[in-house]
Tab-separated table of C-alpha atoms in Angstrom:
chain	number	residue	atom	x	y	z
A	1	MET	CA	45.989	13.846	143.099
A	2	SER	CA	46.314	14.372	139.357
A	3	ALA	CA	43.772	13.509	136.719
A	4	ASN	CA	45.747	10.439	135.644
A	5	ASP	CA	45.900	9.097	139.211
A	6	ALA	CA	42.140	9.662	139.606
A	7	ALA	CA	41.464	7.853	136.320
A	8	ASP	CA	43.243	4.746	137.637
A	9	ILE	CA	40.820	4.500	140.598
A	10	VAL	CA	37.489	2.881	139.760
A	11	ILE	CA	34.405	3.003	142.021
A	12	LEU	CA	31.469	0.797	141.015
A	13	GLY	CA	32.899	0.540	137.520
A	14	ILE	CA	33.162	4.357	137.124
A	15	PRO	CA	36.558	6.114	137.050
A	16	LEU	CA	37.089	8.470	139.970
A	17	ASN	CA	37.818	11.453	137.736
A	18	TYR	CA	34.369	11.107	136.168
A	19	ILE	CA	32.789	11.037	139.617
A	20	ILE	CA	34.740	14.136	140.672
A	21	ALA	CA	33.804	15.906	137.462
A	22	ALA	CA	30.123	15.062	137.914
A	23	PHE	CA	30.170	16.190	141.546
A	24	LEU	CA	31.915	19.487	140.841
A	25	THR	CA	29.711	20.204	137.830
A	26	SER	CA	26.479	19.556	139.728
A	27	SER	CA	27.550	21.196	143.001
A	28	PRO	CA	26.575	24.758	141.949
A	29	ILE	CA	23.140	23.502	140.923
A	30	THR	CA	22.556	21.511	144.089
A	31	SER	CA	23.888	24.327	146.279
A	32	TYR	CA	21.807	27.156	144.826
A	33	ALA	CA	18.662	25.256	143.791
A	34	ASP	CA	17.032	25.601	147.207
A	35	GLN	CA	17.994	29.285	147.427
A	36	MET	CA	16.530	30.030	143.999
A	37	PHE	CA	13.343	28.110	144.762
A	38	TYR	CA	13.028	30.016	148.038
A	39	VAL	CA	13.329	33.364	146.229
A	40	TRP	CA	10.773	32.296	143.622
A	41	ARG	CA	8.336	31.008	146.243
A	42	ARG	CA	8.244	34.130	148.397
A	43	LYS	CA	8.715	36.508	145.424
A	44	SER	CA	11.547	38.405	147.114
A	45	SER	CA	15.347	38.249	146.900
A	46	ASP	CA	15.822	40.165	150.147
A	47	GLY	CA	18.504	38.614	152.352
A	48	PHE	CA	21.018	37.500	149.708
A	49	ALA	CA	23.885	39.808	148.760
A	50	LEU	CA	23.956	40.557	145.050
A	51	ASP	CA	27.693	41.221	145.330
A	52	THR	CA	28.131	37.474	145.806
A	53	CYS	CA	26.734	36.959	142.306
A	54	ALA	CA	29.197	39.479	140.938
A	55	LEU	CA	32.173	37.753	142.569
A	56	LEU	CA	31.112	34.265	141.468
A	57	ILE	CA	30.505	35.430	137.896
A	58	ALA	CA	33.923	37.084	137.813
A	59	VAL	CA	35.740	34.050	139.282
A	60	SER	CA	34.022	31.603	136.930
A	61	THR	CA	34.741	33.778	133.893
A	62	LEU	CA	38.425	34.157	134.804
A	63	ARG	CA	38.833	30.395	135.215
A	64	ILE	CA	37.156	29.715	131.879
A	65	PHE	CA	39.515	32.125	130.106
A	66	PHE	CA	42.458	30.579	131.950
A	67	TRP	CA	41.413	27.124	130.713
A	68	PHE	CA	41.547	28.326	127.092
A	69	GLY	CA	45.195	29.363	127.465
A	70	ARG	CA	46.758	27.064	130.043
A	71	ASP	CA	46.271	23.611	131.449
A	72	LEU	CA	43.347	23.460	133.868
A	73	GLU	CA	41.734	20.284	135.120
A	74	LEU	CA	38.496	19.466	133.359
A	75	PRO	CA	36.356	19.193	136.549
A	76	ILE	CA	37.349	22.747	137.527
A	77	PHE	CA	36.472	24.003	134.065
A	78	LEU	CA	33.091	22.243	134.101
A	79	GLN	CA	32.359	23.578	137.570
A	80	SER	CA	33.192	27.102	136.409
A	81	CYS	CA	30.838	26.792	133.442
A	82	SER	CA	28.071	25.413	135.660
A	83	MET	CA	28.581	28.123	138.264
A	84	LEU	CA	28.525	30.863	135.623
A	85	GLY	CA	25.214	29.619	134.230
A	86	VAL	CA	23.659	29.258	137.716
A	87	GLN	CA	24.732	32.732	138.788
A	88	LEU	CA	23.377	34.354	135.622
A	89	ILE	CA	20.029	32.664	136.250
A	90	TYR	CA	20.047	33.623	139.916
A	91	LEU	CA	20.930	37.234	139.082
A	92	LYS	CA	17.954	37.383	136.730
A	93	LEU	CA	15.708	35.922	139.445
A	94	ALA	CA	17.054	38.270	142.130
A	95	LEU	CA	16.534	41.352	139.960
A	96	MET	CA	13.064	40.187	138.982
A	97	TYR	CA	12.005	39.834	142.611
A	98	MET	CA	13.998	42.731	143.981
A	99	PRO	CA	12.248	44.155	147.083
A	100	ALA	CA	10.255	47.331	146.557
A	101	ALA	CA	12.420	49.162	149.100
A	102	TRP	CA	15.418	48.696	146.814
A	103	ARG	CA	13.566	50.235	143.890
A	104	ARG	CA	12.270	53.181	145.916
A	105	ALA	CA	15.612	53.951	147.569
A	106	LYS	CA	17.883	56.561	146.035
A	107	SER	CA	20.672	53.998	145.778
A	108	MET	CA	21.523	50.572	147.097
A	109	GLU	CA	23.580	51.846	150.003
A	110	ASP	CA	20.447	53.545	151.301
A	111	VAL	CA	18.992	50.093	151.851
A	112	PHE	CA	21.753	47.920	153.307
A	113	ILE	CA	25.204	48.818	151.948
A	114	PRO	CA	27.016	51.029	154.493
A	115	PHE	CA	29.310	52.747	151.964
A	116	LYS	CA	29.078	54.388	148.562
A	117	ARG	CA	30.782	53.118	145.439
A	118	PRO	CA	32.084	54.895	142.360
A	119	PHE	CA	29.268	55.260	139.826
A	120	TYR	CA	27.082	53.144	142.168
A	121	PHE	CA	28.785	50.016	140.870
A	122	TRP	CA	26.522	46.943	141.156
A	123	GLN	CA	23.916	49.064	142.934
A	124	TRP	CA	21.956	50.146	139.894
A	125	LYS	CA	18.183	50.352	139.663
A	126	SER	CA	17.994	49.276	136.000
A	127	ASP	CA	18.489	45.591	135.242
A	128	TRP	CA	20.162	46.157	131.885
A	129	LYS	CA	23.131	47.863	133.578
A	130	PHE	CA	24.036	44.615	135.362
A	131	TYR	CA	24.061	42.636	132.122
A	132	LEU	CA	25.927	45.414	130.322
A	133	CYS	CA	28.606	45.321	133.033
A	134	ILE	CA	28.975	41.553	132.620
A	135	ALA	CA	29.210	41.871	128.840
A	136	ILE	CA	31.871	44.589	129.100
A	137	PHE	CA	33.869	42.483	131.564
A	138	MET	CA	33.820	39.414	129.344
A	139	GLY	CA	34.568	41.415	126.232
A	140	THR	CA	37.543	43.120	127.880
A	141	LEU	CA	38.935	39.772	129.043
A	142	ALA	CA	38.517	38.319	125.566
A	143	LEU	CA	40.333	41.266	123.990
A	144	LEU	CA	43.198	41.163	126.492
A	145	GLN	CA	43.589	37.431	126.151
A	146	PHE	CA	43.708	37.748	122.394
A	147	LEU	CA	46.482	40.338	122.696
A	148	LEU	CA	48.419	38.744	125.573
A	149	ARG	CA	47.849	35.033	124.973
A	150	SER	CA	51.567	34.439	124.396
A	151	PHE	CA	52.595	35.886	127.786
A	152	ASP	CA	52.653	33.668	130.838
A	153	THR	CA	52.347	36.699	133.074
A	154	TRP	CA	48.824	37.307	131.781
A	155	PHE	CA	47.627	33.830	132.700
A	156	LEU	CA	49.389	33.995	136.050
A	157	PHE	CA	47.571	37.254	136.692
A	158	ILE	CA	44.227	35.704	135.769
A	159	GLU	CA	44.868	32.713	138.020
A	160	ARG	CA	45.831	34.745	141.080
A	161	LEU	CA	43.031	37.257	140.545
A	162	ALA	CA	40.515	34.412	140.462
A	163	VAL	CA	41.902	32.965	143.699
A	164	ALA	CA	41.884	36.390	145.400
A	165	LEU	CA	38.292	37.122	144.394
A	166	GLU	CA	37.206	33.630	145.416
A	167	ALA	CA	38.677	34.156	148.877
A	168	PHE	CA	36.295	37.077	149.525
A	169	ILE	CA	33.113	35.568	148.100
A	170	PRO	CA	31.434	35.210	151.553
A	171	LEU	CA	32.400	38.773	152.632
A	172	PRO	CA	29.414	40.641	151.075
A	173	GLN	CA	26.979	38.236	152.727
A	174	LEU	CA	28.779	38.675	156.041
A	175	ILE	CA	28.467	42.475	155.800
A	176	LEU	CA	24.825	42.254	154.744
A	177	ASN	CA	23.945	40.011	157.689
A	178	TYR	CA	25.682	42.359	160.109
A	179	THR	CA	23.883	45.384	158.654
A	180	ARG	CA	20.460	43.744	158.766
A	181	HIS	CA	21.068	41.929	162.087
A	182	SER	CA	19.467	38.878	160.554
A	183	LEU	CA	19.971	36.000	158.113
A	184	SER	CA	16.370	35.923	156.911
A	185	GLY	CA	16.295	35.204	153.192
A	186	PHE	CA	19.610	33.317	153.232
A	187	ARG	CA	19.002	29.586	153.278
A	188	PHE	CA	20.838	27.338	155.701
A	189	THR	CA	21.272	24.726	152.962
A	190	LEU	CA	23.375	27.193	150.985
A	191	LEU	CA	25.383	28.093	154.077
A	192	PHE	CA	26.026	24.413	154.769
A	193	ALA	CA	27.176	23.916	151.163
A	194	TRP	CA	29.537	26.874	151.496
A	195	VAL	CA	31.084	25.729	154.761
A	196	SER	CA	31.458	22.051	153.868
A	197	GLY	CA	32.581	22.639	150.282
A	198	ASP	CA	35.152	25.322	151.092
A	199	PHE	CA	36.517	23.313	154.015
A	200	VAL	CA	37.029	20.221	151.858
A	201	LYS	CA	38.526	22.323	149.064
A	202	THR	CA	40.988	24.023	151.434
A	203	LEU	CA	41.921	20.703	152.989
A	204	PHE	CA	42.607	19.378	149.475
A	205	TYR	CA	44.880	22.365	148.795
A	206	TYR	CA	47.015	21.567	151.832
A	207	ILE	CA	47.112	17.812	151.254
A	208	ASN	CA	47.866	18.099	147.549
A	209	GLY	CA	50.571	20.739	148.142
A	210	GLU	CA	49.041	23.464	145.975
A	211	ALA	CA	50.636	26.891	145.684
A	212	TYR	CA	50.614	29.094	148.752
A	213	TYR	CA	48.106	31.560	147.349
A	214	TYR	CA	45.609	28.709	146.898
A	215	GLN	CA	46.103	27.730	150.524
A	216	ILE	CA	45.772	31.310	151.787
A	217	GLY	CA	42.715	31.964	149.647
A	218	GLY	CA	41.003	28.754	150.725
A	219	THR	CA	41.735	29.440	154.391
A	220	CYS	CA	40.380	32.971	154.173
A	221	GLN	CA	37.233	31.784	152.425
A	222	THR	CA	36.629	29.055	155.005
A	223	LEU	CA	37.073	31.498	157.886
A	224	LEU	CA	34.546	33.868	156.354
A	225	ASP	CA	32.133	30.961	155.952
A	226	CYS	CA	32.603	30.127	159.624
A	227	GLY	CA	31.896	33.794	160.429
A	228	ILE	CA	28.546	33.559	158.625
A	229	LEU	CA	27.836	30.323	160.487
A	230	ALA	CA	28.559	32.095	163.786
A	231	GLN	CA	26.190	34.879	162.726
A	232	TYR	CA	23.517	32.324	161.975
A	233	VAL	CA	23.823	30.750	165.419
A	234	TYR	CA	23.934	34.136	167.172
A	235	TYR	CA	20.931	35.659	165.391
A	236	TRP	CA	18.968	32.420	165.645
A	237	ARG	CA	19.531	32.293	169.390
A	238	LYS	CA	18.751	36.002	169.736
A	239	LYS	CA	15.505	35.595	167.821
A	240	ARG	CA	14.554	32.614	169.953
A	241	LEU	CA	15.202	34.526	173.184
A	242	GLU	CA	13.213	37.509	171.915
A	243	SER	CA	10.270	35.316	170.950
A	244	LYS	CA	10.413	33.604	174.350
A	245	ARG	CA	10.532	36.957	176.110
A	246	GLN	CA	7.639	38.211	173.990
A	247	ALA	CA	5.615	35.137	174.906
A	248	GLU	CA	6.326	35.726	178.581
A	249	LEU	CA	5.250	39.368	178.281
A	250	GLU	CA	2.054	38.347	176.525
A	251	GLY	CA	1.424	35.796	179.274
A	252	LEU	CA	1.908	38.477	181.914
A	253	GLU	CA	-0.455	40.817	180.087
A	254	VAL	CA	-3.105	38.094	179.863
A	255	GLU	CA	-2.656	37.317	183.553
A	256	GLU	CA	-2.956	40.989	184.516
A	257	LEU	CA	-6.040	41.327	182.350
A	258	SER	CA	-7.671	38.328	184.005
A	259	LEU	CA	-6.786	39.704	187.436
A	260	ASN	CA	-8.308	43.065	186.519
A	261	GLU	CA	-11.464	41.377	185.250
A	262	THR	CA	-11.648	39.315	188.442
A	263	SER	CA	-11.244	42.400	190.623
A	264	ILE	CA	-13.863	44.267	188.584
A	265	SER	CA	-16.350	41.406	188.909
A	266	ALA	CA	-15.609	41.156	192.625
A	267	ASP	CA	-16.261	44.889	193.048
A	268	GLU	CA	-19.516	44.631	191.122
A	269	THR	CA	-20.633	41.647	193.206
A	270	SER	CA	-19.842	43.408	196.469
A	271	ALA	CA	-21.712	46.495	195.287
A	272	LEU	CA	-24.775	44.426	194.404
A	273	LEU	CA	-24.657	42.635	197.761
A	274	ALA	CA	-24.371	45.963	199.551
A	275	ASN	CA	-27.436	47.285	197.709
A	276	GLU	CA	-29.433	44.128	198.438
A	277	GLU	CA	-28.533	44.325	202.131
A	278	ALA	CA	-29.377	48.022	202.337
A	279	MET	CA	-32.906	47.588	200.942
A	280	PRO	CA	-34.273	45.023	203.510
A	281	ARG	CA	-32.683	46.941	206.351
A	282	ALA	CA	-34.509	50.101	205.267
A	283	SER	CA	-37.843	48.266	204.962
A	284	ILE	CA	-37.391	46.631	208.349
A	285	GLU	CA	-36.555	49.915	209.911
A	286	SER	CA	-39.648	51.489	208.286
A	287	ASN	CA	-41.784	48.638	209.624
A	288	ARG	CA	-40.272	49.158	213.004
A	289	ILE	CA	-40.979	52.843	212.882
A	290	SER	CA	-44.713	52.603	211.786
A	291	PRO	CA	-46.075	50.716	214.868
A	292	SER	CA	-44.350	53.078	217.225
A	293	ALA	CA	-45.776	55.975	215.316
A	294	THR	CA	-49.225	54.406	215.509
A	295	SER	CA	-48.932	53.730	219.221
A	296	THR	CA	-47.683	57.220	219.714
A	297	SER	CA	-50.644	58.640	217.853
A	298	VAL	CA	-53.076	56.456	219.752
A	299	SER	CA	-51.496	57.195	223.109
A	300	SER	CA	-51.374	60.843	222.334
A	301	SER	CA	-55.221	61.048	221.820
A	302	PRO	CA	-57.064	58.698	224.291
A	303	ALA	CA	-60.270	60.730	224.149
A	304	SER	CA	-60.605	60.256	220.432
A	305	THR	CA	-60.050	56.548	220.881
A	306	ILE	CA	-62.898	56.283	223.473
A	307	LYS	CA	-65.187	58.257	221.165
A	308	ILE	CA	-64.494	55.898	218.286
A	309	GLU	CA	-65.226	52.868	220.478
A	310	LYS	CA	-68.619	54.323	221.538
A	311	GLN	CA	-69.565	54.962	217.916
A	312	ILE	CA	-68.678	51.400	217.007
A	313	SER	CA	-70.890	50.025	219.890
A	314	ARG	CA	-73.801	52.266	218.858
A	315	HIS	CA	-73.541	51.062	215.286
A	316	SER	CA	-73.439	47.492	216.433
A	317	ASP	CA	-76.537	47.975	218.692
A	318	PHE	CA	-78.432	49.659	215.874
A	319	ASP	CA	-77.571	46.899	213.492
A	320	GLY	CA	-78.684	44.250	216.009
A	321	ALA	CA	-82.029	45.988	216.661
A	322	SER	CA	-82.751	46.333	213.011
A	323	VAL	CA	-81.979	42.703	212.434
A	324	SER	CA	-84.299	41.550	215.307
A	325	SER	CA	-87.204	43.693	214.059
A	326	ALA	CA	-86.835	42.307	210.560
A	327	ALA	CA	-86.938	38.780	211.900
A	328	LYS	CA	-90.138	39.444	213.906
A	329	ASN	CA	-91.934	40.892	210.840
A	330	LYS	CA	-90.981	37.869	208.778
A	331	ALA	CA	-92.331	35.429	211.450
A	332	ALA	CA	-95.688	37.238	211.582
A	333	GLU	CA	-96.074	36.963	207.843
A	334	ASN	CA	-95.487	33.257	208.064
A	335	LEU	CA	-98.227	32.815	210.685
A	336	VAL	CA	-100.745	34.664	208.579
């Protein structure tokens, strides 16, 4: 559908080309707003590949330069300008909240990139090197376009280079997720915007009969987006299973601890009961032993027992006589 055909269609009194232009211009903002707010809120840009910023900045810049020399639909140009501004802001935010591990590492590949690059390209520790690289890239394009603006080959090169780079935009994020075995730090809202937007864009390429390199580039980009979506599902399920397994292990540990405490308390109770039972048995046995010992001692010395009984009777007789004499004396005193 061309721009003239879209202008003939009116929805709610607004031409369709204006609606498309507004949607494409605002789509970078709506797609990356949640991601940028997430980085600002947790004060860390860990989880998002900085190479994605580099690719999006390069693609947007190439399309803007192509628009200055050849016919490019206005919505695409506005989207490129919006995307360039959003990516510059996000790059500033990502470098501001770069994780401490990135700063301490010798180079970026020591953190998550599995291969080295010439001159550590886009893996620098100083922020000004990123902006210097962008300035050199834009300045070189401006100089070449000024020198080659009359050659169609130059603009064809810019167009195809932009499509080729756009096809591999999701690749750095795919590699980063595989290296980290996680998608933490990469928002699902951004992933949904990638998948849905690239799918619709690729479908438009096929329906509208765009050039083959547009169709190939869109298909490749959509497949990479689907790969990231598969990673999201896989790592999400893996994390859920690990958390479930961890909860089961913690439950088993708590159960074993309670069983150990129960067994310990049972052992202590049995020990106390054994001590309480042992003490009365010992006292009873001692009580049982003392009478027998007494009887044995008594039976063993009968003569001493008879002697003791005689002494007791004598004492009793003496006490009785003394009492009777005292009573008689007291009666005589009363008579007198």
